[in-house]
PDB file of C-alpha atoms and ligand atoms in Angstrom:
ATOM      1  CA  MET A  33     138.463  67.939 -44.313  1.00  0.00           C
ATOM      2  CA  ARG A  34     142.178  68.333 -44.523  1.00  0.00           C
ATOM      3  CA  ILE A  35     144.368  68.888 -41.488  1.00  0.00           C
ATOM      4  CA  LEU A  36     147.973  69.969 -41.264  1.00  0.00           C
ATOM      5  CA  LEU A  37     149.769  68.455 -38.299  1.00  0.00           C
ATOM      6  CA  VAL A  38     152.979  70.233 -37.359  1.00  0.00           C
ATOM      7  CA  GLU A  39     154.917  67.955 -35.067  1.00  0.00           C
ATOM      8  CA  ASP A  40     158.578  66.975 -35.089  1.00  0.00           C
ATOM      9  CA  GLU A  41     158.255  64.055 -32.713  1.00  0.00           C
ATOM     10  CA  LYS A  42     157.625  61.179 -35.028  1.00  0.00           C
ATOM     11  CA  ARG A  43     155.948  58.973 -32.457  1.00  0.00           C
ATOM     12  CA  ILE A  44     153.353  61.616 -31.628  1.00  0.00           C
ATOM     13  CA  ALA A  45     152.918  62.634 -35.249  1.00  0.00           C
ATOM     14  CA  ASP A  46     152.239  59.034 -36.290  1.00  0.00           C
ATOM     15  CA  PHE A  47     149.853  58.447 -33.444  1.00  0.00           C
ATOM     16  CA  VAL A  48     147.855  61.621 -34.049  1.00  0.00           C
ATOM     17  CA  ALA A  49     147.866  61.284 -37.836  1.00  0.00           C
ATOM     18  CA  ARG A  50     146.703  57.701 -37.691  1.00  0.00           C
ATOM     19  CA  GLY A  51     143.950  58.556 -35.234  1.00  0.00           C
ATOM     20  CA  LEU A  52     142.683  61.480 -37.276  1.00  0.00           C
ATOM     21  CA  GLU A  53     142.795  59.506 -40.483  1.00  0.00           C
ATOM     22  CA  GLY A  54     140.873  56.769 -38.769  1.00  0.00           C
ATOM     23  CA  SER A  55     138.230  59.397 -38.008  1.00  0.00           C
ATOM     24  CA  GLY A  56     137.923  60.329 -41.647  1.00  0.00           C
ATOM     25  CA  TYR A  57     140.219  63.348 -41.922  1.00  0.00           C
ATOM     26  CA  SER A  58     143.069  63.623 -44.346  1.00  0.00           C
ATOM     27  CA  VAL A  59     146.286  64.598 -42.637  1.00  0.00           C
ATOM     28  CA  ASP A  60     149.574  66.058 -43.806  1.00  0.00           C
ATOM     29  CA  VAL A  61     152.481  66.111 -41.410  1.00  0.00           C
ATOM     30  CA  ALA A  62     155.125  68.845 -41.288  1.00  0.00           C
ATOM     31  CA  GLU A  63     158.191  68.109 -39.197  1.00  0.00           C
ATOM     32  CA  SER A  64     159.488  71.643 -38.906  1.00  0.00           C
ATOM     33  CA  GLY A  65     158.294  75.219 -38.897  1.00  0.00           C
ATOM     34  CA  GLU A  66     159.638  75.932 -42.354  1.00  0.00           C
ATOM     35  CA  GLN A  67     157.972  72.828 -43.712  1.00  0.00           C
ATOM     36  CA  ALA A  68     154.714  73.903 -42.120  1.00  0.00           C
ATOM     37  CA  LEU A  69     154.878  77.346 -43.713  1.00  0.00           C
ATOM     38  CA  ALA A  70     155.641  75.822 -47.101  1.00  0.00           C
ATOM     39  CA  LYS A  71     152.689  73.471 -46.823  1.00  0.00           C
ATOM     40  CA  VAL A  72     150.321  76.196 -45.704  1.00  0.00           C
ATOM     41  CA  SER A  73     151.138  78.222 -48.779  1.00  0.00           C
ATOM     42  CA  GLU A  74     150.751  75.217 -51.066  1.00  0.00           C
ATOM     43  CA  ALA A  75     147.518  73.710 -49.892  1.00  0.00           C
ATOM     44  CA  ALA A  76     144.219  74.711 -48.364  1.00  0.00           C
ATOM     45  CA  TYR A  77     143.863  73.257 -44.881  1.00  0.00           C
ATOM     46  CA  ASP A  78     140.731  73.312 -42.790  1.00  0.00           C
ATOM     47  CA  LEU A  79     142.661  73.124 -39.545  1.00  0.00           C
ATOM     48  CA  ILE A  80     146.246  73.304 -38.328  1.00  0.00           C
ATOM     49  CA  ILE A  81     147.495  71.415 -35.283  1.00  0.00           C
ATOM     50  CA  LEU A  82     150.690  73.026 -34.133  1.00  0.00           C
ATOM     51  CA  ASP A  83     153.384  71.879 -31.756  1.00  0.00           C
ATOM     52  CA  LEU A  84     155.338  74.734 -30.170  1.00  0.00           C
ATOM     53  CA  MET A  85     158.778  73.204 -29.734  1.00  0.00           C
ATOM     54  CA  LEU A  86     159.993  72.642 -33.246  1.00  0.00           C
ATOM     55  CA  PRO A  87     163.568  72.063 -34.349  1.00  0.00           C
ATOM     56  CA  ASP A  88     163.876  75.267 -36.357  1.00  0.00           C
ATOM     57  CA  LEU A  89     161.272  77.882 -35.488  1.00  0.00           C
ATOM     58  CA  ASP A  90     159.249  78.399 -32.362  1.00  0.00           C
ATOM     59  CA  GLY A  91     155.667  77.322 -32.975  1.00  0.00           C
ATOM     60  CA  LEU A  92     154.440  80.768 -31.962  1.00  0.00           C
ATOM     61  CA  VAL A  93     156.585  82.318 -34.676  1.00  0.00           C
ATOM     62  CA  VAL A  94     155.098  79.881 -37.162  1.00  0.00           C
ATOM     63  CA  LEU A  95     151.636  80.845 -36.000  1.00  0.00           C
ATOM     64  CA  GLU A  96     152.413  84.535 -36.325  1.00  0.00           C
ATOM     65  CA  LYS A  97     153.647  84.031 -39.860  1.00  0.00           C
ATOM     66  CA  ILE A  98     150.558  82.041 -40.758  1.00  0.00           C
ATOM     67  CA  ARG A  99     148.309  84.757 -39.373  1.00  0.00           C
ATOM     68  CA  ASN A 100     150.299  87.474 -41.146  1.00  0.00           C
ATOM     69  CA  ARG A 101     149.389  85.783 -44.375  1.00  0.00           C
ATOM     70  CA  LYS A 102     145.754  86.358 -43.514  1.00  0.00           C
ATOM     71  CA  ALA A 103     145.176  82.639 -43.237  1.00  0.00           C
ATOM     72  CA  THR A 104     142.010  82.149 -41.258  1.00  0.00           C
ATOM     73  CA  GLN A 105     141.846  78.440 -40.601  1.00  0.00           C
ATOM     74  CA  PRO A 106     141.582  77.412 -36.980  1.00  0.00           C
ATOM     75  CA  VAL A 107     144.831  76.572 -35.220  1.00  0.00           C
ATOM     76  CA  LEU A 108     145.036  74.180 -32.297  1.00  0.00           C
ATOM     77  CA  ILE A 109     148.250  74.337 -30.321  1.00  0.00           C
ATOM     78  CA  LEU A 110     149.495  71.079 -28.965  1.00  0.00           C
ATOM     79  CA  SER A 111     152.277  71.632 -26.505  1.00  0.00           C
ATOM     80  CA  ALA A 112     154.121  70.361 -23.491  1.00  0.00           C
ATOM     81  CA  ARG A 113     154.349  73.949 -22.303  1.00  0.00           C
ATOM     82  CA  ALA A 114     151.546  74.075 -19.828  1.00  0.00           C
ATOM     83  CA  SER A 115     151.921  77.406 -18.047  1.00  0.00           C
ATOM     84  CA  LEU A 116     149.119  79.907 -18.114  1.00  0.00           C
ATOM     85  CA  ASP A 117     151.543  82.366 -19.656  1.00  0.00           C
ATOM     86  CA  ASP A 118     152.215  80.057 -22.568  1.00  0.00           C
ATOM     87  CA  ARG A 119     148.545  79.465 -23.153  1.00  0.00           C
ATOM     88  CA  VAL A 120     147.729  83.140 -23.088  1.00  0.00           C
ATOM     89  CA  LYS A 121     150.581  83.895 -25.451  1.00  0.00           C
ATOM     90  CA  GLY A 122     149.391  81.228 -27.854  1.00  0.00           C
ATOM     91  CA  LEU A 123     145.857  82.513 -27.865  1.00  0.00           C
ATOM     92  CA  ASP A 124     147.102  86.095 -28.231  1.00  0.00           C
ATOM     93  CA  VAL A 125     149.059  85.225 -31.327  1.00  0.00           C
ATOM     94  CA  GLY A 126     145.940  83.759 -32.852  1.00  0.00           C
ATOM     95  CA  ALA A 127     145.539  80.159 -31.776  1.00  0.00           C
ATOM     96  CA  ASP A 128     141.955  79.025 -31.384  1.00  0.00           C
ATOM     97  CA  ASP A 129     142.590  76.370 -28.795  1.00  0.00           C
ATOM     98  CA  TYR A 130     145.422  74.971 -26.707  1.00  0.00           C
ATOM     99  CA  LEU A 131     145.856  71.388 -25.642  1.00  0.00           C
ATOM    100  CA  VAL A 132     148.590  70.370 -23.219  1.00  0.00           C
ATOM    101  CA  LYS A 133     150.670  67.235 -23.752  1.00  0.00           C
ATOM    102  CA  PRO A 134     150.256  64.516 -22.761  1.00  0.00           C
ATOM    103  CA  PHE A 135     146.677  64.353 -23.920  1.00  0.00           C
ATOM    104  CA  ALA A 136     144.101  61.684 -24.618  1.00  0.00           C
ATOM    105  CA  PHE A 137     143.369  61.221 -28.269  1.00  0.00           C
ATOM    106  CA  VAL A 138     139.601  61.426 -27.661  1.00  0.00           C
ATOM    107  CA  GLU A 139     140.093  64.876 -26.222  1.00  0.00           C
ATOM    108  CA  LEU A 140     142.128  65.993 -29.204  1.00  0.00           C
ATOM    109  CA  LEU A 141     139.461  64.627 -31.511  1.00  0.00           C
ATOM    110  CA  ALA A 142     136.697  66.431 -29.621  1.00  0.00           C
ATOM    111  CA  ARG A 143     138.582  69.726 -29.899  1.00  0.00           C
ATOM    112  CA  VAL A 144     139.309  69.173 -33.570  1.00  0.00           C
ATOM    113  CA  ARG A 145     135.631  68.547 -34.245  1.00  0.00           C
ATOM    114  CA  ALA A 146     134.592  71.622 -32.296  1.00  0.00           C
ATOM    115  CA  LEU A 147     137.079  73.815 -34.127  1.00  0.00           C
ATOM    116  CA  LEU A 148     136.086  72.506 -37.513  1.00  0.00           C
ATOM    117  CA  ARG A 149     132.452  73.129 -36.705  1.00  0.00           C
ATOM    118  CA  ARG A 150     133.277  76.632 -35.606  1.00  0.00           C
ATOM    119  CA  GLY A 151     135.555  77.117 -38.573  1.00  0.00           C
ATOM    120  CA  GLN A 152     132.588  76.434 -40.803  1.00  0.00           C
ATOM    121  CA  ALA A 153     132.658  79.990 -42.001  1.00  0.00           C
ATOM    122  CA  LEU A 154     132.763  77.824 -45.075  1.00  0.00           C
ATOM    123  CA  PRO A 155     129.205  77.720 -46.293  1.00  0.00           C
ATOM    124  CA  GLU A 156     127.405  74.428 -46.143  1.00  0.00           C
ATOM    125  CA  ARG A 157     125.914  75.101 -49.497  1.00  0.00           C
ATOM    126  CA  LEU A 158     128.023  76.237 -52.411  1.00  0.00           C
ATOM    127  CA  GLN A 159     126.509  77.973 -55.388  1.00  0.00           C
ATOM    128  CA  VAL A 160     127.941  78.813 -58.781  1.00  0.00           C
ATOM    129  CA  GLU A 161     125.298  80.220 -61.099  1.00  0.00           C
ATOM    130  CA  ASP A 162     122.558  77.575 -61.195  1.00  0.00           C
ATOM    131  CA  LEU A 163     124.780  74.801 -59.849  1.00  0.00           C
ATOM    132  CA  SER A 164     124.451  74.090 -56.161  1.00  0.00           C
ATOM    133  CA  LEU A 165     126.291  71.708 -53.934  1.00  0.00           C
ATOM    134  CA  ASP A 166     125.186  70.729 -50.461  1.00  0.00           C
ATOM    135  CA  CYS A 167     128.334  69.860 -48.525  1.00  0.00           C
ATOM    136  CA  ILE A 168     126.491  68.218 -45.643  1.00  0.00           C
ATOM    137  CA  ARG A 169     124.059  66.016 -47.547  1.00  0.00           C
ATOM    138  CA  ARG A 170     126.553  65.636 -50.386  1.00  0.00           C
ATOM    139  CA  LYS A 171     123.994  66.470 -53.021  1.00  0.00           C
ATOM    140  CA  VAL A 172     124.489  68.337 -56.253  1.00  0.00           C
ATOM    141  CA  SER A 173     121.874  69.910 -58.456  1.00  0.00           C
ATOM    142  CA  ARG A 174     121.846  72.170 -61.433  1.00  0.00           C
ATOM    143  CA  GLY A 175     118.804  74.242 -62.328  1.00  0.00           C
ATOM    144  CA  GLY A 176     116.875  72.196 -59.777  1.00  0.00           C
ATOM    145  CA  VAL A 177     117.798  68.876 -61.392  1.00  0.00           C
ATOM    146  CA  ASN A 178     119.559  66.441 -59.074  1.00  0.00           C
ATOM    147  CA  ILE A 179     122.860  65.102 -60.334  1.00  0.00           C
ATOM    148  CA  GLU A 180     124.420  61.888 -59.078  1.00  0.00           C
ATOM    149  CA  LEU A 181     128.174  62.106 -58.647  1.00  0.00           C
ATOM    150  CA  ALA A 182     130.719  59.493 -57.649  1.00  0.00           C
ATOM    151  CA  PRO A 183     132.554  60.388 -54.397  1.00  0.00           C
ATOM    152  CA  LYS A 184     135.752  61.601 -56.097  1.00  0.00           C
ATOM    153  CA  GLU A 185     133.775  63.597 -58.629  1.00  0.00           C
ATOM    154  CA  PHE A 186     131.938  65.214 -55.756  1.00  0.00           C
ATOM    155  CA  SER A 187     135.179  66.037 -53.950  1.00  0.00           C
ATOM    156  CA  ILE A 188     136.705  67.607 -57.040  1.00  0.00           C
ATOM    157  CA  LEU A 189     133.600  69.679 -57.689  1.00  0.00           C
ATOM    158  CA  GLU A 190     133.419  70.769 -54.043  1.00  0.00           C
ATOM    159  CA  TYR A 191     137.064  71.821 -54.132  1.00  0.00           C
ATOM    160  CA  LEU A 192     136.552  73.779 -57.369  1.00  0.00           C
ATOM    161  CA  MET A 193     133.416  75.447 -56.040  1.00  0.00           C
ATOM    162  CA  ARG A 194     135.030  76.409 -52.745  1.00  0.00           C
ATOM    163  CA  ASN A 195     137.668  78.115 -54.839  1.00  0.00           C
ATOM    164  CA  LYS A 196     135.231  79.674 -57.248  1.00  0.00           C
ATOM    165  CA  GLY A 197     136.957  81.984 -59.715  1.00  0.00           C
ATOM    166  CA  ARG A 198     140.393  80.606 -58.907  1.00  0.00           C
ATOM    167  CA  ALA A 199     142.307  78.321 -61.198  1.00  0.00           C
ATOM    168  CA  LEU A 200     143.435  75.135 -59.473  1.00  0.00           C
ATOM    169  CA  SER A 201     146.298  73.118 -60.827  1.00  0.00           C
ATOM    170  CA  ARG A 202     145.997  69.433 -61.504  1.00  0.00           C
ATOM    171  CA  SER A 203     148.472  68.628 -58.767  1.00  0.00           C
ATOM    172  CA  MET A 204     146.544  70.764 -56.250  1.00  0.00           C
ATOM    173  CA  ILE A 205     143.427  68.816 -57.154  1.00  0.00           C
ATOM    174  CA  VAL A 206     145.184  65.464 -56.915  1.00  0.00           C
ATOM    175  CA  GLU A 207     146.695  66.292 -53.549  1.00  0.00           C
ATOM    176  CA  HIS A 208     143.444  67.612 -52.193  1.00  0.00           C
ATOM    177  CA  VAL A 209     141.201  64.829 -53.384  1.00  0.00           C
ATOM    178  CA  TRP A 210     143.460  61.799 -53.299  1.00  0.00           C
ATOM    179  CA  GLU A 211     145.527  62.969 -50.326  1.00  0.00           C
ATOM    180  CA  MET A 212     148.745  61.916 -51.886  1.00  0.00           C
ATOM    181  CA  ASP A 213     151.415  62.959 -54.214  1.00  0.00           C
ATOM    182  CA  TYR A 214     150.481  61.755 -57.651  1.00  0.00           C
ATOM    183  CA  THR A 215     153.129  63.747 -59.460  1.00  0.00           C
ATOM    184  CA  GLY A 216     153.229  62.508 -63.015  1.00  0.00           C
ATOM    185  CA  LEU A 217     149.808  60.958 -62.734  1.00  0.00           C
ATOM    186  CA  THR A 218     147.918  64.208 -62.799  1.00  0.00           C
ATOM    187  CA  ASN A 219     146.072  63.231 -65.976  1.00  0.00           C
ATOM    188  CA  ILE A 220     143.788  61.295 -63.663  1.00  0.00           C
ATOM    189  CA  VAL A 221     142.293  64.733 -62.978  1.00  0.00           C
ATOM    190  CA  ASP A 222     141.505  65.197 -66.660  1.00  0.00           C
ATOM    191  CA  VAL A 223     139.658  61.908 -66.667  1.00  0.00           C
ATOM    192  CA  TYR A 224     137.535  62.878 -63.695  1.00  0.00           C
ATOM    193  CA  ILE A 225     136.890  66.354 -65.072  1.00  0.00           C
ATOM    194  CA  ARG A 226     135.635  64.739 -68.259  1.00  0.00           C
ATOM    195  CA  HIS A 227     133.191  62.666 -66.219  1.00  0.00           C
ATOM    196  CA  LEU A 228     132.124  65.717 -64.240  1.00  0.00           C
ATOM    197  CA  ARG A 229     131.551  67.736 -67.374  1.00  0.00           C
ATOM    198  CA  GLY A 230     129.443  64.940 -68.770  1.00  0.00           C
ATOM    199  CA  LYS A 231     127.177  65.260 -65.760  1.00  0.00           C
ATOM    200  CA  ILE A 232     127.094  68.915 -64.841  1.00  0.00           C
ATOM    201  CA  ASP A 233     127.947  70.747 -68.083  1.00  0.00           C
ATOM    202  CA  ASP A 234     127.130  68.739 -71.175  1.00  0.00           C
ATOM    203  CA  PRO A 235     123.357  68.810 -70.740  1.00  0.00           C
ATOM    204  CA  TRP A 236     123.377  72.621 -70.282  1.00  0.00           C
ATOM    205  CA  PRO A 237     124.232  75.390 -72.728  1.00  0.00           C
ATOM    206  CA  ASP A 238     126.369  77.335 -70.220  1.00  0.00           C
ATOM    207  CA  LYS A 239     129.551  75.523 -69.255  1.00  0.00           C
ATOM    208  CA  LEU A 240     130.724  76.065 -65.695  1.00  0.00           C
ATOM    209  CA  ILE A 241     133.989  74.131 -65.594  1.00  0.00           C
ATOM    210  CA  ARG A 242     136.664  76.020 -67.454  1.00  0.00           C
ATOM    211  CA  THR A 243     140.020  74.765 -68.561  1.00  0.00           C
ATOM    212  CA  VAL A 244     142.720  77.259 -67.677  1.00  0.00           C
ATOM    213  CA  ARG A 245     145.555  76.706 -70.050  1.00  0.00           C
ATOM    214  CA  GLY A 246     148.883  76.065 -68.409  1.00  0.00           C
ATOM    215  CA  ILE A 247     147.276  75.669 -64.972  1.00  0.00           C
ATOM    216  CA  GLY A 248     144.305  73.404 -64.631  1.00  0.00           C
ATOM    217  CA  TYR A 249     140.655  74.016 -63.991  1.00  0.00           C
ATOM    218  CA  MET A 250     138.328  76.576 -62.575  1.00  0.00           C
ATOM    219  CA  VAL A 251     134.658  76.898 -61.828  1.00  0.00           C
ATOM    220  CA  GLY A 252     132.799  80.185 -62.196  1.00  0.00           C
ATOM    221  CA  ALA A 253     133.945  83.474 -63.621  1.00  0.00           C
ATOM    222  CA  PRO A 254     137.544  84.523 -63.135  1.00  0.00           C
ATOM    223  CA  GLN A 255     138.020  86.855 -60.200  1.00  0.00           C
ATOM    224  CA  GLU A 256     139.221  89.780 -62.276  1.00  0.00           C
ATOM    225  CA  ALA A 257     135.975  90.569 -64.104  1.00  0.00           C
ATOM    226  CA  GLY A 258     137.415  89.223 -67.339  1.00  0.00           C
ATOM    227  CA  ALA A 259     135.962  87.114 -70.064  1.00  0.00           C
ATOM    228  CA  ALA A 260     135.426  83.395 -69.646  1.00  0.00           C
ATOM    229  CA  ALA A 261     138.554  82.562 -71.584  1.00  0.00           C
ATOM    230  CA  SER A 262     140.871  84.944 -69.789  1.00  0.00           C
ATOM    231  CA  PRO A 263     144.458  83.772 -69.542  1.00  0.00           C
ATOM    232  CA  PRO A 264     145.868  82.376 -66.296  1.00  0.00           C
ATOM    233  CA  ARG A 265     147.050  84.896 -63.768  1.00  0.00           C
TER     234      ARG A 265
HETATM  235 CA1  LIG B 135     158.275  69.159 -30.483  1.00  0.00          CA
END
């Protein structure tokens, strides 16, 4: 689960990020509204935690822009503005929850968990043709045959399957799975894809992981009902 934390106050950002990471989430921090919007368009987040008083844009404006892009991930507002009016405004613009500063980390964590559970519009089981992946039990099978994957292989496959029919670049995969910027080291993805193919594709006649030239990799048929080898969009 990947969380975007939008917070300009470094002390709070560090504290929250460290706590969430300690609870098993991967966290990116944006220190301004513009940075937040850039990150939201670059990466797929499962949840956004949003401060309202940012140096450049008002958090509510950021939220509006995120919602205008049809982004559906849950947003938790974290703000020192405690008035009922502020809360109502935040929820009106599309926030899913509102937590007033100062707050106890355990409360933040409880809300994050609740929102992520609710935000599980994401299916627990992903299916591409005869390949199925159980996100909860972390099991993969193809044609009813169980396949053992290493944790990173599993994460890459899950990410590809969640984005079925969409080409994902190597750097998107690296950032999603390794939670860091591996620019220049993206061939690590090729290595893992080779391992994955050995397990989920090689034994079967139909290959599910496609290489998309100039971009990266994709699982499943391209979204525009084209042929398997259709060029990148
Ligand atoms: Ca602030």
